[in-house]
mmCIF file of C-alpha atoms in Angstrom:
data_model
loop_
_atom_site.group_PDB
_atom_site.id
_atom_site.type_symbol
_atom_site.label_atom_id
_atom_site.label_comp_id
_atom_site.label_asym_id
_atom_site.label_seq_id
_atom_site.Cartn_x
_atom_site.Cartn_y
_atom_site.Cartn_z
ATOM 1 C CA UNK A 157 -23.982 -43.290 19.494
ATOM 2 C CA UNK A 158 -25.822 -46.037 21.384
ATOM 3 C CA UNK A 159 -28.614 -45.832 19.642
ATOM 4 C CA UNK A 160 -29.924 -47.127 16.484
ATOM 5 C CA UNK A 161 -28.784 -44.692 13.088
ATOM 6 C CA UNK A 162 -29.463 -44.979 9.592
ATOM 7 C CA UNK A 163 -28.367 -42.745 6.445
ATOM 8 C CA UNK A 164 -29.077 -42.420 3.173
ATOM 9 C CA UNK A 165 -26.276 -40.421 1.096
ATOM 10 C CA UNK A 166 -26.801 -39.203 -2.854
ATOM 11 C CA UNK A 167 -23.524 -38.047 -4.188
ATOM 12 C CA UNK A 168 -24.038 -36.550 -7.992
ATOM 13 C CA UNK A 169 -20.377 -35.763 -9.154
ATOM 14 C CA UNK A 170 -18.941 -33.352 -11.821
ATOM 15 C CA UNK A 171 -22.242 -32.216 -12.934
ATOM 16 C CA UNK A 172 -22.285 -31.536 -17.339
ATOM 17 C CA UNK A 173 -19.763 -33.812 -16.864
ATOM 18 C CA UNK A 174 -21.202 -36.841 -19.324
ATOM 19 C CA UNK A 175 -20.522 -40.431 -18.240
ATOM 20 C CA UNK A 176 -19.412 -38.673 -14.333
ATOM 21 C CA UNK A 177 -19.809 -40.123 -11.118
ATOM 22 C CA UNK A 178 -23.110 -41.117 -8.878
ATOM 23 C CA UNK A 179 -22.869 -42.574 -5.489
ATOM 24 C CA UNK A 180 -26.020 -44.259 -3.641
ATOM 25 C CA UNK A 181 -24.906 -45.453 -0.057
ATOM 26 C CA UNK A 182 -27.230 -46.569 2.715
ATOM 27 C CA UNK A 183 -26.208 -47.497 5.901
ATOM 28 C CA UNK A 184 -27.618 -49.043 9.284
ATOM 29 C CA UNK A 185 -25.578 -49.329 12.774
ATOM 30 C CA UNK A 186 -26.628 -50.066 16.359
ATOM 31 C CA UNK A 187 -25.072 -50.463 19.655
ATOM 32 C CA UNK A 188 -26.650 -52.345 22.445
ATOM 33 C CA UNK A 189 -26.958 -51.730 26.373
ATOM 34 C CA UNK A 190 -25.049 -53.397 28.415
ATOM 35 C CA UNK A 191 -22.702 -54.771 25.383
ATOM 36 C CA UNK A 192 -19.624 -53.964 24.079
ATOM 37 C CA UNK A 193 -20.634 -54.415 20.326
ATOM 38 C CA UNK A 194 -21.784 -52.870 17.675
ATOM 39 C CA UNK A 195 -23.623 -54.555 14.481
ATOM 40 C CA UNK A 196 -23.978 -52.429 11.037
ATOM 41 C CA UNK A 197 -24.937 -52.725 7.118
ATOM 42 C CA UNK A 198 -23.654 -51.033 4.038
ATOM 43 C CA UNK A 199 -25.335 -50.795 0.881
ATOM 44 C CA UNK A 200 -24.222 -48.973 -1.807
ATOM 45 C CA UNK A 201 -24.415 -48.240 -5.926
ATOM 46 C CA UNK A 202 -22.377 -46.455 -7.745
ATOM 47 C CA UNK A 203 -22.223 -45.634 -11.988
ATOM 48 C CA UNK A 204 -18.877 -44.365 -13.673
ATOM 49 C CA UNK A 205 -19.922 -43.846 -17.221
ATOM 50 C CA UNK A 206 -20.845 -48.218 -18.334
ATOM 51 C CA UNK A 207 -19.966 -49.491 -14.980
ATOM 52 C CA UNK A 208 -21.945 -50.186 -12.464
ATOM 53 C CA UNK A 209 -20.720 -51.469 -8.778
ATOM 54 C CA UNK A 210 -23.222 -52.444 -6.469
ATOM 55 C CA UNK A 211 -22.051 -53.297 -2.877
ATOM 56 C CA UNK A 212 -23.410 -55.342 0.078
ATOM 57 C CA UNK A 213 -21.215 -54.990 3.507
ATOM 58 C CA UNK A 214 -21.945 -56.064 6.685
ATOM 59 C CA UNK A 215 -20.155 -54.906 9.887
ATOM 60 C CA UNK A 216 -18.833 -56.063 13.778
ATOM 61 C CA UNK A 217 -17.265 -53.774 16.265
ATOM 62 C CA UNK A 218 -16.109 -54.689 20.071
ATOM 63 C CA UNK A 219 -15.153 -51.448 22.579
ATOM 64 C CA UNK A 220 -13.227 -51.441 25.065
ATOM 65 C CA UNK A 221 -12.567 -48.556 27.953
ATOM 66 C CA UNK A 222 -9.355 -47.256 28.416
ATOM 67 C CA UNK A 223 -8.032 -44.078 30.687
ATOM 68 C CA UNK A 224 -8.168 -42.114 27.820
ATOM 69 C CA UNK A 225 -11.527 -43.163 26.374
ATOM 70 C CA UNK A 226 -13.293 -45.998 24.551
ATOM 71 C CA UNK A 227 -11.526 -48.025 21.664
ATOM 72 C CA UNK A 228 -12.915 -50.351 19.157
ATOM 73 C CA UNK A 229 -11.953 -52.994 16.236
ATOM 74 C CA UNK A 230 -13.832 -53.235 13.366
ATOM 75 C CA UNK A 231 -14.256 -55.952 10.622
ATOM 76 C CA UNK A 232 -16.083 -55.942 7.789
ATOM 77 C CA UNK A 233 -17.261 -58.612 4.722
ATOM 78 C CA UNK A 234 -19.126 -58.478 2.218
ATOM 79 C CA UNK A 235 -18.757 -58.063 -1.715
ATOM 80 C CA UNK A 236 -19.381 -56.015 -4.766
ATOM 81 C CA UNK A 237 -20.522 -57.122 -7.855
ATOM 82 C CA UNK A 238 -19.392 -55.097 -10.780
ATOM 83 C CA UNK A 239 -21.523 -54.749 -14.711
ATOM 84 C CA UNK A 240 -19.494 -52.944 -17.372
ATOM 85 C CA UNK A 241 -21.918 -52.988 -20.852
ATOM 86 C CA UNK A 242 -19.345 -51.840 -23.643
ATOM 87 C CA UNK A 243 -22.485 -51.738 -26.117
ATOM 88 C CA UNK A 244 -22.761 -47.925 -24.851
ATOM 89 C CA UNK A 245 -19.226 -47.011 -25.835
ATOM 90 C CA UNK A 246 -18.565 -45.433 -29.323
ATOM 91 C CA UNK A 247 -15.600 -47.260 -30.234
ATOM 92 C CA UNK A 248 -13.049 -46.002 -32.896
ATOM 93 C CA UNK A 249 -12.174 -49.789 -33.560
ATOM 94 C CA UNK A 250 -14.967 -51.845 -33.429
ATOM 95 C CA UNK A 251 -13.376 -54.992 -33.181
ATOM 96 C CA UNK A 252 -11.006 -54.175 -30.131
ATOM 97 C CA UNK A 253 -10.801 -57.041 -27.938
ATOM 98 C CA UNK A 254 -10.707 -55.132 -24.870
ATOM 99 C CA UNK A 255 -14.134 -54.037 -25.211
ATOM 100 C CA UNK A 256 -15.209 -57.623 -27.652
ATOM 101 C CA UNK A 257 -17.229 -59.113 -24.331
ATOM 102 C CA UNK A 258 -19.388 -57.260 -21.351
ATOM 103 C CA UNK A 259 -17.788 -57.365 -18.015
ATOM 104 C CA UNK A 260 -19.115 -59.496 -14.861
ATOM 105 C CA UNK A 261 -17.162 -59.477 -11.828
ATOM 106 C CA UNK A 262 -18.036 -60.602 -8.219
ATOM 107 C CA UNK A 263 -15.729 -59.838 -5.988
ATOM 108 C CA UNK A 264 -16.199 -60.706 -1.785
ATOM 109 C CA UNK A 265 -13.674 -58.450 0.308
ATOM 110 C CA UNK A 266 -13.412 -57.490 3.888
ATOM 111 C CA UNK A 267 -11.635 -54.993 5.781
ATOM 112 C CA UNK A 268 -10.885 -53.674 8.950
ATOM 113 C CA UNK A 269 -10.449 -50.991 11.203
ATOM 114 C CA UNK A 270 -9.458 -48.921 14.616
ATOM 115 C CA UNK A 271 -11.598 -46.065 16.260
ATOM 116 C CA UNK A 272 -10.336 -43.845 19.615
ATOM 117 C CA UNK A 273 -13.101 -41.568 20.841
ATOM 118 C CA UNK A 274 -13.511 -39.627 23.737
ATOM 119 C CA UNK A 275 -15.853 -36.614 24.316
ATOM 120 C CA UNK A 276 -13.524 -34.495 22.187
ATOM 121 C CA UNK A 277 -11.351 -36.020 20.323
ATOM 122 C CA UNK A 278 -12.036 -38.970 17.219
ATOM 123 C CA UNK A 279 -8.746 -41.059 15.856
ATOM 124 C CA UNK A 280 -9.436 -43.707 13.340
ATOM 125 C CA UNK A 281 -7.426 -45.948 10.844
ATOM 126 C CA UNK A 282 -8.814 -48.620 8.443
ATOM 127 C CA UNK A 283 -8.372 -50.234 5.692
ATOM 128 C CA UNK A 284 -11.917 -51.253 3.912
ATOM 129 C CA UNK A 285 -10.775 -52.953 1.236
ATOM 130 C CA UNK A 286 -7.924 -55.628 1.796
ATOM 131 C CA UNK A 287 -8.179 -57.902 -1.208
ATOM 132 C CA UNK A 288 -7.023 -56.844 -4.542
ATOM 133 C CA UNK A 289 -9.331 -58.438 -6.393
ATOM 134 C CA UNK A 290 -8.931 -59.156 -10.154
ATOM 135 C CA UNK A 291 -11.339 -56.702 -11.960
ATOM 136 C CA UNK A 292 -11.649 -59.096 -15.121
ATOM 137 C CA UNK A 293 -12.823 -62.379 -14.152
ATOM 138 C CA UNK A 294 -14.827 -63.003 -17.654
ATOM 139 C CA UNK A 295 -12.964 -61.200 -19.666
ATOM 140 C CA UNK A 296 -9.479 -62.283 -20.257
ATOM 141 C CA UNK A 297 -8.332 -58.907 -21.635
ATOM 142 C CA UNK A 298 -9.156 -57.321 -18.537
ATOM 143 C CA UNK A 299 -7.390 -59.917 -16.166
ATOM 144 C CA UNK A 300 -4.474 -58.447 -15.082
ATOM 145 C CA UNK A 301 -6.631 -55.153 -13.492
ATOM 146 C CA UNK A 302 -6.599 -55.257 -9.986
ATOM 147 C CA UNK A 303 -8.281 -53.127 -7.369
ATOM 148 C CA UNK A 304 -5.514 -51.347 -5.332
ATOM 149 C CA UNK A 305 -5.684 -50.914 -1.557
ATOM 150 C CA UNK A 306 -6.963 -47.722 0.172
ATOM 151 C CA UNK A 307 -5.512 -46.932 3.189
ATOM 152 C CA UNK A 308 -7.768 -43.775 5.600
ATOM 153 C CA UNK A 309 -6.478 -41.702 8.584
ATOM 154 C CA UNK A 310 -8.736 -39.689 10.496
ATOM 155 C CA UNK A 311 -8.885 -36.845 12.790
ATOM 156 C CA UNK A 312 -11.188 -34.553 14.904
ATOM 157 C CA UNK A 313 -11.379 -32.706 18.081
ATOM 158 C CA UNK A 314 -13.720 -30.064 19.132
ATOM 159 C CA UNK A 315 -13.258 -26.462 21.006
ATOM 160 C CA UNK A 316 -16.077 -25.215 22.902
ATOM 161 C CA UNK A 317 -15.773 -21.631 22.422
ATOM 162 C CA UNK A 318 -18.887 -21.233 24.672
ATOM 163 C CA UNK A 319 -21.544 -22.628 25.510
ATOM 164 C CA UNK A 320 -23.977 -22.621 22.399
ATOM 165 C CA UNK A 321 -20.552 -22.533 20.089
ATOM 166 C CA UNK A 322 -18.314 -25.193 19.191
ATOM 167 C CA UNK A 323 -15.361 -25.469 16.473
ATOM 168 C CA UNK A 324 -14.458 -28.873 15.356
ATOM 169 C CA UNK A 325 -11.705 -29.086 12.855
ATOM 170 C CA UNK A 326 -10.564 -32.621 11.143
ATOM 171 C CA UNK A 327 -8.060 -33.906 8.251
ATOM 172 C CA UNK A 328 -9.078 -37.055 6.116
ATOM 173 C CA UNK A 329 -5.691 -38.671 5.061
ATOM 174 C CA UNK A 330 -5.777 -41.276 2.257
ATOM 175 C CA UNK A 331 -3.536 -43.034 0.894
ATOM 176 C CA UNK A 332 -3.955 -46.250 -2.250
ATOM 177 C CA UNK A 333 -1.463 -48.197 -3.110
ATOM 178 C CA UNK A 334 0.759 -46.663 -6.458
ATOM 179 C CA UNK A 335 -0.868 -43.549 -6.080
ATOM 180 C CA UNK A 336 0.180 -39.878 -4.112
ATOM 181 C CA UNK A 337 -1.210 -39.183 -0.522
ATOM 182 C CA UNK A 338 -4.460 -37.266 -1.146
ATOM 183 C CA UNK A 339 -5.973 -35.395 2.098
ATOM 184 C CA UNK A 340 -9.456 -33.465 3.334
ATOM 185 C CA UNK A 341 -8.739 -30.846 5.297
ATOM 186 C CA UNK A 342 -12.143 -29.770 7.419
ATOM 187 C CA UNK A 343 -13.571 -26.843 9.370
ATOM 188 C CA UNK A 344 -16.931 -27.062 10.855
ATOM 189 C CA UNK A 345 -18.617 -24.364 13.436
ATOM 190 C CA UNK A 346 -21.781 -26.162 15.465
ATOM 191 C CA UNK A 347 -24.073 -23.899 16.728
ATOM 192 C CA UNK A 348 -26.136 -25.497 19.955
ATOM 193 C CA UNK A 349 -26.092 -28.865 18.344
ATOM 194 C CA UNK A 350 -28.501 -28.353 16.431
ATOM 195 C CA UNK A 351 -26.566 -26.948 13.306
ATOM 196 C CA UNK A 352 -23.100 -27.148 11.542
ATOM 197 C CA UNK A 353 -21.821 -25.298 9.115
ATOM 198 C CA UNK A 354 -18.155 -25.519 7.264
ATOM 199 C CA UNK A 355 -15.462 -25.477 4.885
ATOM 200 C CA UNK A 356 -13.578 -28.682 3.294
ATOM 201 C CA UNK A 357 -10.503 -28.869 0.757
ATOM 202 C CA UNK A 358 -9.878 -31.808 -1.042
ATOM 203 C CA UNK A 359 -6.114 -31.812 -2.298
ATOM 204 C CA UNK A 360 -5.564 -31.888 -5.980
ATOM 205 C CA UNK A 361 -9.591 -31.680 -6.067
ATOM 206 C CA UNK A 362 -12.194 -29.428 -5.029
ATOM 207 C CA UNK A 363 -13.332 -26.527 -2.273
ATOM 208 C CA UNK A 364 -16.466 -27.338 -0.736
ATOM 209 C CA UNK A 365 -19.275 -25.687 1.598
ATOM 210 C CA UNK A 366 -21.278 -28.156 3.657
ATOM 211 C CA UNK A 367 -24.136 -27.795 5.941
ATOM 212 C CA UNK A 368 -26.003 -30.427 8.625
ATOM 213 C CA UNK A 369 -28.760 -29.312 11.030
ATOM 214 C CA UNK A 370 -31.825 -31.372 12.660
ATOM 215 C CA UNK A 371 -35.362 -30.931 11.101
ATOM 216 C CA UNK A 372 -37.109 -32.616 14.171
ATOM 217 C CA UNK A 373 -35.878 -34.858 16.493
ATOM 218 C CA UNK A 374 -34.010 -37.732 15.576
ATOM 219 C CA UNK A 375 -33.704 -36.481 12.125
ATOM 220 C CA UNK A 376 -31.099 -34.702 10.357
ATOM 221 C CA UNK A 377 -30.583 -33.433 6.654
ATOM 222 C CA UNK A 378 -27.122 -32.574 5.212
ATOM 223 C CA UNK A 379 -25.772 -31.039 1.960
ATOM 224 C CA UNK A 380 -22.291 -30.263 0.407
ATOM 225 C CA UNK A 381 -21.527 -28.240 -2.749
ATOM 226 C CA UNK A 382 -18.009 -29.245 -4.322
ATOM 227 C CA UNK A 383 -16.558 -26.738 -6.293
ATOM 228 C CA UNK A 384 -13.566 -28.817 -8.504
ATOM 229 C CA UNK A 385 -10.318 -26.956 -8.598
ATOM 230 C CA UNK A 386 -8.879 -29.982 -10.964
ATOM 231 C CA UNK A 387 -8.671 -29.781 -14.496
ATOM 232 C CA UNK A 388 -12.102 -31.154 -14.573
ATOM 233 C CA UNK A 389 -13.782 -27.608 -13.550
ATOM 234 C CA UNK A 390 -13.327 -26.648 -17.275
ATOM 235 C CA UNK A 391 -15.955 -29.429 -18.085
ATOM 236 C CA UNK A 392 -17.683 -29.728 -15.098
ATOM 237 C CA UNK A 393 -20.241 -27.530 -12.807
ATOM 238 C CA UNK A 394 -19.395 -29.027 -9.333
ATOM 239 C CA UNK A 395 -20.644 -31.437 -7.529
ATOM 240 C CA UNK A 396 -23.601 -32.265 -4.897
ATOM 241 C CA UNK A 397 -24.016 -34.186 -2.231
ATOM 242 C CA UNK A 398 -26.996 -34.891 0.131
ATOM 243 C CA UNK A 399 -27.629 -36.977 3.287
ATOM 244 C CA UNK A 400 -30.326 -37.791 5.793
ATOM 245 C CA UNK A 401 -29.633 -39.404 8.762
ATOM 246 C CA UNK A 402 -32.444 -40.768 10.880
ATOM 247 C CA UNK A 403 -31.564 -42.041 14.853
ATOM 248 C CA UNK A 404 -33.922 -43.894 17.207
ATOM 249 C CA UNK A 405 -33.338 -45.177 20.684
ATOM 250 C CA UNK A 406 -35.124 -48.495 21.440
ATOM 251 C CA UNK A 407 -36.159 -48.897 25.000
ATOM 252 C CA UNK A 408 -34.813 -52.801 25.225
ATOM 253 C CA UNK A 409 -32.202 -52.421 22.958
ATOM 254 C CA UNK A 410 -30.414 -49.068 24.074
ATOM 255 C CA UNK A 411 -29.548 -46.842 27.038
ATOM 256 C CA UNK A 412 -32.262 -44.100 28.343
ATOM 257 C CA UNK A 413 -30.017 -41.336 28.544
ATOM 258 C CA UNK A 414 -30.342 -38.850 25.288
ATOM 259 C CA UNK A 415 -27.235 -38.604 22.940
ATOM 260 C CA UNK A 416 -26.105 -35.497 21.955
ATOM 261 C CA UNK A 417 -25.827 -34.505 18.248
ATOM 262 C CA UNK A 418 -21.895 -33.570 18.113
ATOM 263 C CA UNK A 419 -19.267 -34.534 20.784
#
């Protein structure tokens, strides 16, 4: 955007739903005038029932120009350091060795990634995870658990249908490694810039409504309501997920020119 943004996203999964999902992420990026580079952070937390991840991620981008529009490379690094306490499972053995010692893992990874933008169209592919770290460093039980790679495809263009009305649609395509291709397939209308409103299906997942609009300038609030189509909707009540975004353009480190909310 050329300009400094920073988000704060709470994701609260399969609500009723005990031992379910909850995602903290905050993130921080700039660009800077007169360079082709970009610098960012990523924190993030998230619980699954007796694990808990937390994340640290720092990020590097260089842009080019082409005829087409601007490209850029990124690379990531960083590392997550996984908790698992077993003393809050109710086990039917309780001497299974699986679950005989608490789980510790710290695990550094980095990843990397391409991004093709113009002022319609967004392509990107990365892969944000390359190294399939062992899961069970200190427990020997666990050892042979590995993360598995995630592979993401992205697409999104918009249609001015006039000149307060825009439709951008986009598809999400993800793939891990040993798993089926999974895919979000998006519809958003924007309204002046200022608002967005749209549909999302998740394959295999959920159906999900999704708002973002500006509350003053520079800041924006946005909120999605899953509804899960999986065999998980018999226990669960949906999900939410909220997000505020705040952007600021610094005088020394940014362009004048104003940035517009969508493409």
């Amino acid at each position: 955007d050329g300009q400094l943004s920073a988000t704060l996203l709470y994701r609260d999964q399969w609500l009723n739903f005990e031992g379910a999902p909850t995602s903290t992420i905050f993130t921080a990026h700039s660009g800077f005038k007169g360079k082709n580079v970009g610098l960012g952070v990523m924190v993030s937390q998230e619980q699954i029932g007796v694990h808990n991840d937390v994340g640290v991620y720092f990020s590097y981008s260089f842009s080019i120009s082409t005829r087409l529009g601007r490209l850029a490379m990124g690379l990531q690094g960083g590392f997550n350091n996984l908790e698992s306490d077993y003393t809050l499972l109710t086990l039917r053995a309780d001497s299974d060795p699986v679950f005989a010692n608490n789980l510790r893992s710290f695990r550094p990874n980095f990843g990397t990634g391409l991004y093709f933008w113009n002022k319609r169209t967004r392509i990107s592919f990365s892969i944000p995870y390359i190294i399939n770290n062992q899961l069970g460093n200190d427990n020997e039980n666990l050892s042979r658990a590995r993360e598995a790679r995630n592979y993401y495809l992205y697409g999104a263009r918009v249609f001015p249908l006039s000149k307060d009305i825009k439709v951008q649609p986009s598809v999400l395509l993800r793939a891990q490694e040993g798993q089926p291709m999974g895919s979000d397939v998006n519809a958003n209308v924007i309204l002046r810039d200022l608002i967005s409103m749209g549909v999302m299906y998740r394959s295999g997942d959920a159906v999900s409504a999704l708002v973002q609009f500006r509350i003053v300038d520079n800041l924006y609030f946005g909120y999605a309501y899953d509804i899960t189509v999986s065999d998980v909707s018999a226990f669960s009540r949906g999900t939410h997920e909220m997000m505020i975004n705040y952007r600021l353009k610094i005088p020394s480190l940014h362009e004048g020119l104003a940035c517009p909310a969508y493409f």
